[in-house]
PDB file of C-alpha atoms in Angstrom:
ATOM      1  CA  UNK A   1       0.000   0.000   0.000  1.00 96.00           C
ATOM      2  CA  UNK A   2       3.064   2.160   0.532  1.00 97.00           C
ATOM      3  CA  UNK A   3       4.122   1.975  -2.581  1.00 98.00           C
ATOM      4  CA  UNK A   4       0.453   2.731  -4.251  1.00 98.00           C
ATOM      5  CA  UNK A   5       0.730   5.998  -2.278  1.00 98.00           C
ATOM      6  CA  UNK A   6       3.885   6.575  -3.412  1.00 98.00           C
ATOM      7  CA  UNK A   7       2.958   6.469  -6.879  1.00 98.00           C
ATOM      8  CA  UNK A   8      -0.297   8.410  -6.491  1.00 98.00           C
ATOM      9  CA  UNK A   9       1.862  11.402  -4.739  1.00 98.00           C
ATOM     10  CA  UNK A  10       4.728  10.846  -7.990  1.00 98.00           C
ATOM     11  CA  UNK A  11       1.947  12.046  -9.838  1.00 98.00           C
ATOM     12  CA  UNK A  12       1.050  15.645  -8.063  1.00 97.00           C
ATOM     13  CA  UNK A  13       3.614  18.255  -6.679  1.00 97.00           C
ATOM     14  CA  UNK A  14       3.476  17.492  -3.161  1.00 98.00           C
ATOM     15  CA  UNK A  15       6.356  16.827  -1.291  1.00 97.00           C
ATOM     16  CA  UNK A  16       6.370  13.949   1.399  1.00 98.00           C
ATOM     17  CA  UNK A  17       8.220  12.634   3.824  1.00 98.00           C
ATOM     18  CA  UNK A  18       8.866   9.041   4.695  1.00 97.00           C
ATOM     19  CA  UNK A  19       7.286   9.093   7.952  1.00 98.00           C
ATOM     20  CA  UNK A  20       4.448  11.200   6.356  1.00 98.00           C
ATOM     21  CA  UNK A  21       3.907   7.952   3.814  1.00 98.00           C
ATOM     22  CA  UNK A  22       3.892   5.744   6.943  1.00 98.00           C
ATOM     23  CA  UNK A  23       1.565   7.844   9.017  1.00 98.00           C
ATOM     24  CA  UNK A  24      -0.588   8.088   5.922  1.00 98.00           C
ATOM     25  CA  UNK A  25      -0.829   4.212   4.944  1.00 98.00           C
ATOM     26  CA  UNK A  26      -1.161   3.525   9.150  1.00 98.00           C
ATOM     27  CA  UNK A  27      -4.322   6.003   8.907  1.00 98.00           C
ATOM     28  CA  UNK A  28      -6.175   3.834   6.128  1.00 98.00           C
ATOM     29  CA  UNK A  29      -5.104   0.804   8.079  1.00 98.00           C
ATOM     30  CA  UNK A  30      -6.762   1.888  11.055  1.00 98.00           C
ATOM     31  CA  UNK A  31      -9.778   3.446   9.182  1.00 98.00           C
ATOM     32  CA  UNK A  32     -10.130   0.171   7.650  1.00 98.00           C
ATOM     33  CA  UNK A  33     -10.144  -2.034  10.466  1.00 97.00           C
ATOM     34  CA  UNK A  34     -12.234   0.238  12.617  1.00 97.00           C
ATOM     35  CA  UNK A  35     -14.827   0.408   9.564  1.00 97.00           C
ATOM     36  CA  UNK A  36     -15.837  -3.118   9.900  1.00 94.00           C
ATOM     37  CA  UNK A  37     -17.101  -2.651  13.566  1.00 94.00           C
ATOM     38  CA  UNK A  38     -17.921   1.476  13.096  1.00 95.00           C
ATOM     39  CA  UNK A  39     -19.173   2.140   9.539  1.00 95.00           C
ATOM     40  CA  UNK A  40     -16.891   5.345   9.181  1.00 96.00           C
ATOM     41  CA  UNK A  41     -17.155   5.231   5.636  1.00 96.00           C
ATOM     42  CA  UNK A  42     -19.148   3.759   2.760  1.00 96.00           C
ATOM     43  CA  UNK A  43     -15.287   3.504   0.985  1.00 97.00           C
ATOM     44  CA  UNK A  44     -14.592  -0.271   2.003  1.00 97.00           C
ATOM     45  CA  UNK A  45     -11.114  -1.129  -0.210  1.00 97.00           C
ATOM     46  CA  UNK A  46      -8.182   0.651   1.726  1.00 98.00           C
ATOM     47  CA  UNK A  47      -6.448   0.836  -1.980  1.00 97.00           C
ATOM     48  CA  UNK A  48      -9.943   3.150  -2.874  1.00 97.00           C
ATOM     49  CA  UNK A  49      -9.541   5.156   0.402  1.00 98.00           C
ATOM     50  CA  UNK A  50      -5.636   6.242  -0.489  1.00 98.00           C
ATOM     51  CA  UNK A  51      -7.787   7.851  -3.806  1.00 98.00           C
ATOM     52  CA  UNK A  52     -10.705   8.952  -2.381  1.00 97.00           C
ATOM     53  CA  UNK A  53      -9.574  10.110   1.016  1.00 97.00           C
ATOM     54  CA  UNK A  54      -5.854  10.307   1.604  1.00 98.00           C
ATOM     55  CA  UNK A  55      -5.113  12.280  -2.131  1.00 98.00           C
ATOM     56  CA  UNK A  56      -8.554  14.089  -1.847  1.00 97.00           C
ATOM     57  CA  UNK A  57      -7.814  15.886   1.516  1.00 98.00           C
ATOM     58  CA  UNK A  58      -4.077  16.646   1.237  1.00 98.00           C
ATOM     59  CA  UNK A  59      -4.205  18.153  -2.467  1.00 98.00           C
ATOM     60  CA  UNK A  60      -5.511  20.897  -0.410  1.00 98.00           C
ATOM     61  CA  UNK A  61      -2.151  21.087   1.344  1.00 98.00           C
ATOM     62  CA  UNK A  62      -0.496  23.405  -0.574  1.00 98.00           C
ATOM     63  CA  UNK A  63      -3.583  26.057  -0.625  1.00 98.00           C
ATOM     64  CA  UNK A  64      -3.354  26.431   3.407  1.00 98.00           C
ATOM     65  CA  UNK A  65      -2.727  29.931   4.726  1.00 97.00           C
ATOM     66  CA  UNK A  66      -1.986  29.936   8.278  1.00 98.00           C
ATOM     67  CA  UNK A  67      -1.510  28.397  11.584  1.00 98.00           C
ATOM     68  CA  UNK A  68      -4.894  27.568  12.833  1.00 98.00           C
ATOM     69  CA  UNK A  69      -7.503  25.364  11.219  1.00 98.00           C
ATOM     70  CA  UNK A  70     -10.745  23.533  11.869  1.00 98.00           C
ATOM     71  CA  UNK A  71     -12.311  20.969  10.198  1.00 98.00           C
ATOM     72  CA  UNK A  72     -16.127  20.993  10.560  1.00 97.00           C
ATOM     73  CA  UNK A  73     -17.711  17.429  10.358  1.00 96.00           C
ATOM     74  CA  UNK A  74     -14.924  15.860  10.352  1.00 97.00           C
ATOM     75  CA  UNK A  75     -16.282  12.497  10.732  1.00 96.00           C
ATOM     76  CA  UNK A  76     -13.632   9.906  10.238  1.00 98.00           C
ATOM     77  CA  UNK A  77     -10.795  13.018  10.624  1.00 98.00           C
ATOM     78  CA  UNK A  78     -11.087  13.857   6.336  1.00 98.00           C
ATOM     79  CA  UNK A  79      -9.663  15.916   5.244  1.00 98.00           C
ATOM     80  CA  UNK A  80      -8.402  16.584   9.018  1.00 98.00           C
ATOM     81  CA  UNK A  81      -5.911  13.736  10.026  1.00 98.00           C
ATOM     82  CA  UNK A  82      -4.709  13.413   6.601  1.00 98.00           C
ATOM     83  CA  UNK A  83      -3.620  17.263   6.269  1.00 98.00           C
ATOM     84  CA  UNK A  84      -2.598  17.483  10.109  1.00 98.00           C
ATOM     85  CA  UNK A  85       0.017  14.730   8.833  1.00 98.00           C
ATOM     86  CA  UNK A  86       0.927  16.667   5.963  1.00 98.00           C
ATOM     87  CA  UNK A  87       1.531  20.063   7.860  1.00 98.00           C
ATOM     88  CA  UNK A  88       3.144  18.925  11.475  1.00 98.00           C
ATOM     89  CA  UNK A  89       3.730  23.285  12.164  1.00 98.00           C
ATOM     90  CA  UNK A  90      -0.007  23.590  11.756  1.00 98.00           C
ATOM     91  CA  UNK A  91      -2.475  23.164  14.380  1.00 98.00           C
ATOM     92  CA  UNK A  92      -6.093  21.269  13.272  1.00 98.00           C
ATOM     93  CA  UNK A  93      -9.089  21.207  15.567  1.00 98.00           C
ATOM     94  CA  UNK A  94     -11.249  18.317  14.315  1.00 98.00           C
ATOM     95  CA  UNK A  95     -15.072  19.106  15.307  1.00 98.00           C
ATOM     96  CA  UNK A  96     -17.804  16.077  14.966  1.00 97.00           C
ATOM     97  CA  UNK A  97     -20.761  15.812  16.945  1.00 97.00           C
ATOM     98  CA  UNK A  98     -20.658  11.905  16.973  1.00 97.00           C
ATOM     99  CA  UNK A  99     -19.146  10.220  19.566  1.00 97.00           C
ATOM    100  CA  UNK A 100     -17.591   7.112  17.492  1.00 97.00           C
ATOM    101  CA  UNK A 101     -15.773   9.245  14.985  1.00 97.00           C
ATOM    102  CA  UNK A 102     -14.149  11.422  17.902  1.00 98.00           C
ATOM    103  CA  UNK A 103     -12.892   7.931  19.964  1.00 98.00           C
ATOM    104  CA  UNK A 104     -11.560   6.806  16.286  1.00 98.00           C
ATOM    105  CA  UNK A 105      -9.788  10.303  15.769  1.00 98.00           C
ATOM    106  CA  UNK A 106      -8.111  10.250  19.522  1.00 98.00           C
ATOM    107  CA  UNK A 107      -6.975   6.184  19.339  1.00 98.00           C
ATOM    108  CA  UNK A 108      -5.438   7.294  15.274  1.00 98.00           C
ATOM    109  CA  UNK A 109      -3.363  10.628  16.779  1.00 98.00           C
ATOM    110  CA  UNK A 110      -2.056   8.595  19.889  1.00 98.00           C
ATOM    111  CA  UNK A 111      -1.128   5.222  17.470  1.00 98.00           C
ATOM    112  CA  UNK A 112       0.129   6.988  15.319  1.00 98.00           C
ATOM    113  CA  UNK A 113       1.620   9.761  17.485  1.00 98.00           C
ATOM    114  CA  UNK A 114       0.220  12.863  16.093  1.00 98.00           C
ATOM    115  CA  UNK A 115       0.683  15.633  18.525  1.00 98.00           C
ATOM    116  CA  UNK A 116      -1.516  18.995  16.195  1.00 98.00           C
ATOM    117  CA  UNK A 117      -4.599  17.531  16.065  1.00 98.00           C
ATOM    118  CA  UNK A 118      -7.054  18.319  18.994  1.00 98.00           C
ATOM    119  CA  UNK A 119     -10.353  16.373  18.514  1.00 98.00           C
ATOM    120  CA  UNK A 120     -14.037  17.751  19.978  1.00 98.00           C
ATOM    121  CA  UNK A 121     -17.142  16.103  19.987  1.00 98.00           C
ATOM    122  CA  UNK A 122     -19.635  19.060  19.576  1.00 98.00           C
ATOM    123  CA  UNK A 123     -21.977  20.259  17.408  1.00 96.00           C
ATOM    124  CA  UNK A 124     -20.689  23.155  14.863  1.00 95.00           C
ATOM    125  CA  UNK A 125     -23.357  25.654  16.280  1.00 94.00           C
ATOM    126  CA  UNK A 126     -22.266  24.900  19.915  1.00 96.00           C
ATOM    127  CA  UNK A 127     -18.882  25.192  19.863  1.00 98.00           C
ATOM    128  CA  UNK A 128     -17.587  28.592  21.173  1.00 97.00           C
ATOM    129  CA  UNK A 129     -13.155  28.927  20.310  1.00 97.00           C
ATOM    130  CA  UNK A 130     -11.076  31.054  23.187  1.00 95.00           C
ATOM    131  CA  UNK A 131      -9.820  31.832  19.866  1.00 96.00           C
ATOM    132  CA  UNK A 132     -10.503  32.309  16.011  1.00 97.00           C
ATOM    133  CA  UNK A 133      -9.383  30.276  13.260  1.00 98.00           C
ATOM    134  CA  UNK A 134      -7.609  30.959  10.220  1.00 98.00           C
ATOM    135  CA  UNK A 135      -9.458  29.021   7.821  1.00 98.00           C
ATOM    136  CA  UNK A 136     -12.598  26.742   8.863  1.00 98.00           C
ATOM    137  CA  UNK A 137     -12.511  23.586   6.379  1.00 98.00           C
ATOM    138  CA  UNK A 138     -15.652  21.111   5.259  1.00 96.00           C
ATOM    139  CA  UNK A 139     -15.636  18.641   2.974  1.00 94.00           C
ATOM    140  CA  UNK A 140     -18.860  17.335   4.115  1.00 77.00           C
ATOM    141  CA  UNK A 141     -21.009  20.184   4.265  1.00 78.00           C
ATOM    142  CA  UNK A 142     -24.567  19.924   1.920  1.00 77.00           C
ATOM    143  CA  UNK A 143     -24.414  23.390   1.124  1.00 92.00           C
ATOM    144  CA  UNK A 144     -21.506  26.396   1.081  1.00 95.00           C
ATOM    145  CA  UNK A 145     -24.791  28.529   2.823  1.00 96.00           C
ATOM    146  CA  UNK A 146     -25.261  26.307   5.715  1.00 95.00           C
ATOM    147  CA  UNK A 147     -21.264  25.929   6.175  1.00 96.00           C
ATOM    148  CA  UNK A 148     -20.685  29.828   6.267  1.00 96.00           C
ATOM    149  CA  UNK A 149     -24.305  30.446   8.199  1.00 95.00           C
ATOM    150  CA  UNK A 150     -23.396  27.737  10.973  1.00 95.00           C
ATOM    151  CA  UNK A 151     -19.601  28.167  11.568  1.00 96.00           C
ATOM    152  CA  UNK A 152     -19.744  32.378  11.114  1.00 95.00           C
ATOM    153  CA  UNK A 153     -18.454  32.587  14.607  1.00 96.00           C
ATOM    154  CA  UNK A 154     -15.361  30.330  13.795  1.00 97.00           C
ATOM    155  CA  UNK A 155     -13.033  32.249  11.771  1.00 97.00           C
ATOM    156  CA  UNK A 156     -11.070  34.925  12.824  1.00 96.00           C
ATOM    157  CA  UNK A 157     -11.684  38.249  11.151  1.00 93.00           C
ATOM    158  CA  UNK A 158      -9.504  38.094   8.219  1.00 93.00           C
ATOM    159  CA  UNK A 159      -9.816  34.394   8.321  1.00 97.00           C
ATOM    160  CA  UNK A 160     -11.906  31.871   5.465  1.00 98.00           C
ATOM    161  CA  UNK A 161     -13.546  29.184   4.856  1.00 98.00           C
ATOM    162  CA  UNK A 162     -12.567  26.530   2.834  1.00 98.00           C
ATOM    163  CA  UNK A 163     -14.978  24.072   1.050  1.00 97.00           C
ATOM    164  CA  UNK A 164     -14.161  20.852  -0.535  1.00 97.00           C
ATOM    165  CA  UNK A 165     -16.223  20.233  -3.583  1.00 95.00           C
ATOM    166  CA  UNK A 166     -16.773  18.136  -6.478  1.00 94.00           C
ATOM    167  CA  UNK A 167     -18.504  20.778  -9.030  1.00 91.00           C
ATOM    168  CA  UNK A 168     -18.342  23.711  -8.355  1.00 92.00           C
ATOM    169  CA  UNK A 169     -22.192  25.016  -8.312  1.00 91.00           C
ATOM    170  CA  UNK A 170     -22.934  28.758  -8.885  1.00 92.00           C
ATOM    171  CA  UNK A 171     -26.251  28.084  -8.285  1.00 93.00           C
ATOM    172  CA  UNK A 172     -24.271  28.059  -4.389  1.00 94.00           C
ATOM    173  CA  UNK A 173     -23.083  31.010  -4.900  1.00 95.00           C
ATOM    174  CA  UNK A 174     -26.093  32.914  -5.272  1.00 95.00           C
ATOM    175  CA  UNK A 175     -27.636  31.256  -2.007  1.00 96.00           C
ATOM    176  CA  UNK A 176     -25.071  32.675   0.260  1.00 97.00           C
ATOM    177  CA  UNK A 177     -25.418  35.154   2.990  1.00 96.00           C
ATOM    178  CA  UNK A 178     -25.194  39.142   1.917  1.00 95.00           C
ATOM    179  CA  UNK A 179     -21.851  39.055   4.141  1.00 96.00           C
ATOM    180  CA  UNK A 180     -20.038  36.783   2.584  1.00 96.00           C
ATOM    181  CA  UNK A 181     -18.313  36.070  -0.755  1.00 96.00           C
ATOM    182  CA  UNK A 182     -16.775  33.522  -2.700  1.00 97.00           C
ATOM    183  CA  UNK A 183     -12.864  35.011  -3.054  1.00 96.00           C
ATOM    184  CA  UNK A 184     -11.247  32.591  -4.892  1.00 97.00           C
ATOM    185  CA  UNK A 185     -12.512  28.505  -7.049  1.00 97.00           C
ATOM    186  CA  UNK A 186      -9.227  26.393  -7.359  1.00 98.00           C
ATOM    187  CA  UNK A 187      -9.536  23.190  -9.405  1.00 97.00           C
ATOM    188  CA  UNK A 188      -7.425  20.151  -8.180  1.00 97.00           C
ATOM    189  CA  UNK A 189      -6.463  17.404  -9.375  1.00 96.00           C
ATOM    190  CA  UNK A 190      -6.849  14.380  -7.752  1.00 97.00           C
ATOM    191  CA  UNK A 191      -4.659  11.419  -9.520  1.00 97.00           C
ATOM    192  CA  UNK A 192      -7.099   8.651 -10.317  1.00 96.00           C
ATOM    193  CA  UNK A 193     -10.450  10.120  -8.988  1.00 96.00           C
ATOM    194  CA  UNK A 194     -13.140  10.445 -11.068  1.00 93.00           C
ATOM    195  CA  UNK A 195     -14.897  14.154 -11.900  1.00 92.00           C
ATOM    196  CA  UNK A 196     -14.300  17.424 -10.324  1.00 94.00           C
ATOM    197  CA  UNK A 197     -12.490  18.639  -7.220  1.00 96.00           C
ATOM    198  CA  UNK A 198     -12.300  22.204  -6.324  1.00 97.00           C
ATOM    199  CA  UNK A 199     -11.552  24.368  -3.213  1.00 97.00           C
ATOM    200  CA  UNK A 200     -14.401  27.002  -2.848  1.00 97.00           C
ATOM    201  CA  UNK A 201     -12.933  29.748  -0.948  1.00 98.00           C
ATOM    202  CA  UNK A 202     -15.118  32.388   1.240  1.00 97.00           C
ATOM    203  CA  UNK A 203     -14.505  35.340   3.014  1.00 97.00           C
ATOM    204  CA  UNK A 204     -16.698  38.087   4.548  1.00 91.00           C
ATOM    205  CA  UNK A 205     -17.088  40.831   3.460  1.00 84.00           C
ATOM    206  CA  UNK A 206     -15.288  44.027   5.483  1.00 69.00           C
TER     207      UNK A 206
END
């Protein structure tokens, strides 16, 4: 499985390390182990997940600004755990309101010794930061309204949000809230995975 990674990284500009590879390939082992009993994912083949999960999240890598993140619905810790891995300087608050996913996301950063990630069982609306975030992330999130409406009080004020997408929609666009605005659509590409990927990002208006 190492080496699939390796090949699927060959074919992108990212740079990773060694240990990155291992902590990556130990994440999919775990994910896939603890699917079986959890149902974390509908993605069953740990060969699909490297595609579909591991290359989907950290693509994003490069487009991070910052020092501070969330992820919001989070569930299994994607794009989270996979981009916490990829930027060990950069510290990732991982929000889910279930508790399953959160046990799953504390047993992967202790195995496999990651020491940025803090994990929260909450719900998005509930949560209240000491302090802001530089960029809130979803890759989950139905809509770019309800992600901006329900984590407003997340970012800091020159912070963004950050939504994962397959299409971008500008039917989405038009749906948001007056105070906010799509800044900036970046297409990526995701070796092997079918259709569209593109980072959607939002900022509020001053």
């Amino acid at each position: 499985m190492k080496q699939r990674l390796l090949q699927l990284v060959a074919q992108t500009d990212l740079t990773v390390t060694d240990q990155q590879i291992d902590q990556l390939v130990g994440y999919v082992a775990m994910l896939d182990k603890w699917n079986k009993a959890y149902n974390l994912t509908s993605v069953r083949d740990p060969y699909e997940m490297l595609v579909k999960h591991i290359m989907d999240s950290i693509v994003v890598s490069p487009h991070l600004v910052g020092e501070r993140f969330i992820d919001v619905g989070t569930g299994p810790g994607l794009p989270g755990i996979p981009l916490a891995i990829m930027n060990p300087d950069k510290q990732f608050t991982l929000l889910d309101s279930l508790g399953k996913r959160i046990r799953f996301i504390r047993q992967v950063i202790h195995e496999l010794k990651i020491d940025n990630v803090t994990p929260v069982q909450s719900r998005v609306e509930e949560f209240q930061p000491e302090v802001g975030f530089d960029a809130v992330l979803s890759r989950a999130f139905a809509s770019m309204n309800d992600m901006v409406s329900w984590c407003h009080h997340l970012p800091t004020s020159n912070g963004c949000f950050l939504a994962l997408k397959g299409q971008f929609n500008q039917q989405e666009v038009t749906e948001l809230p007056e105070w906010c605005s799509v800044t900036e659509v970046i297409s990526l590409h995701v070796p092997e995975l079918e259709g569209e990927r593109h980072l959607v990002v939002l900022t509020a208006k001053d």
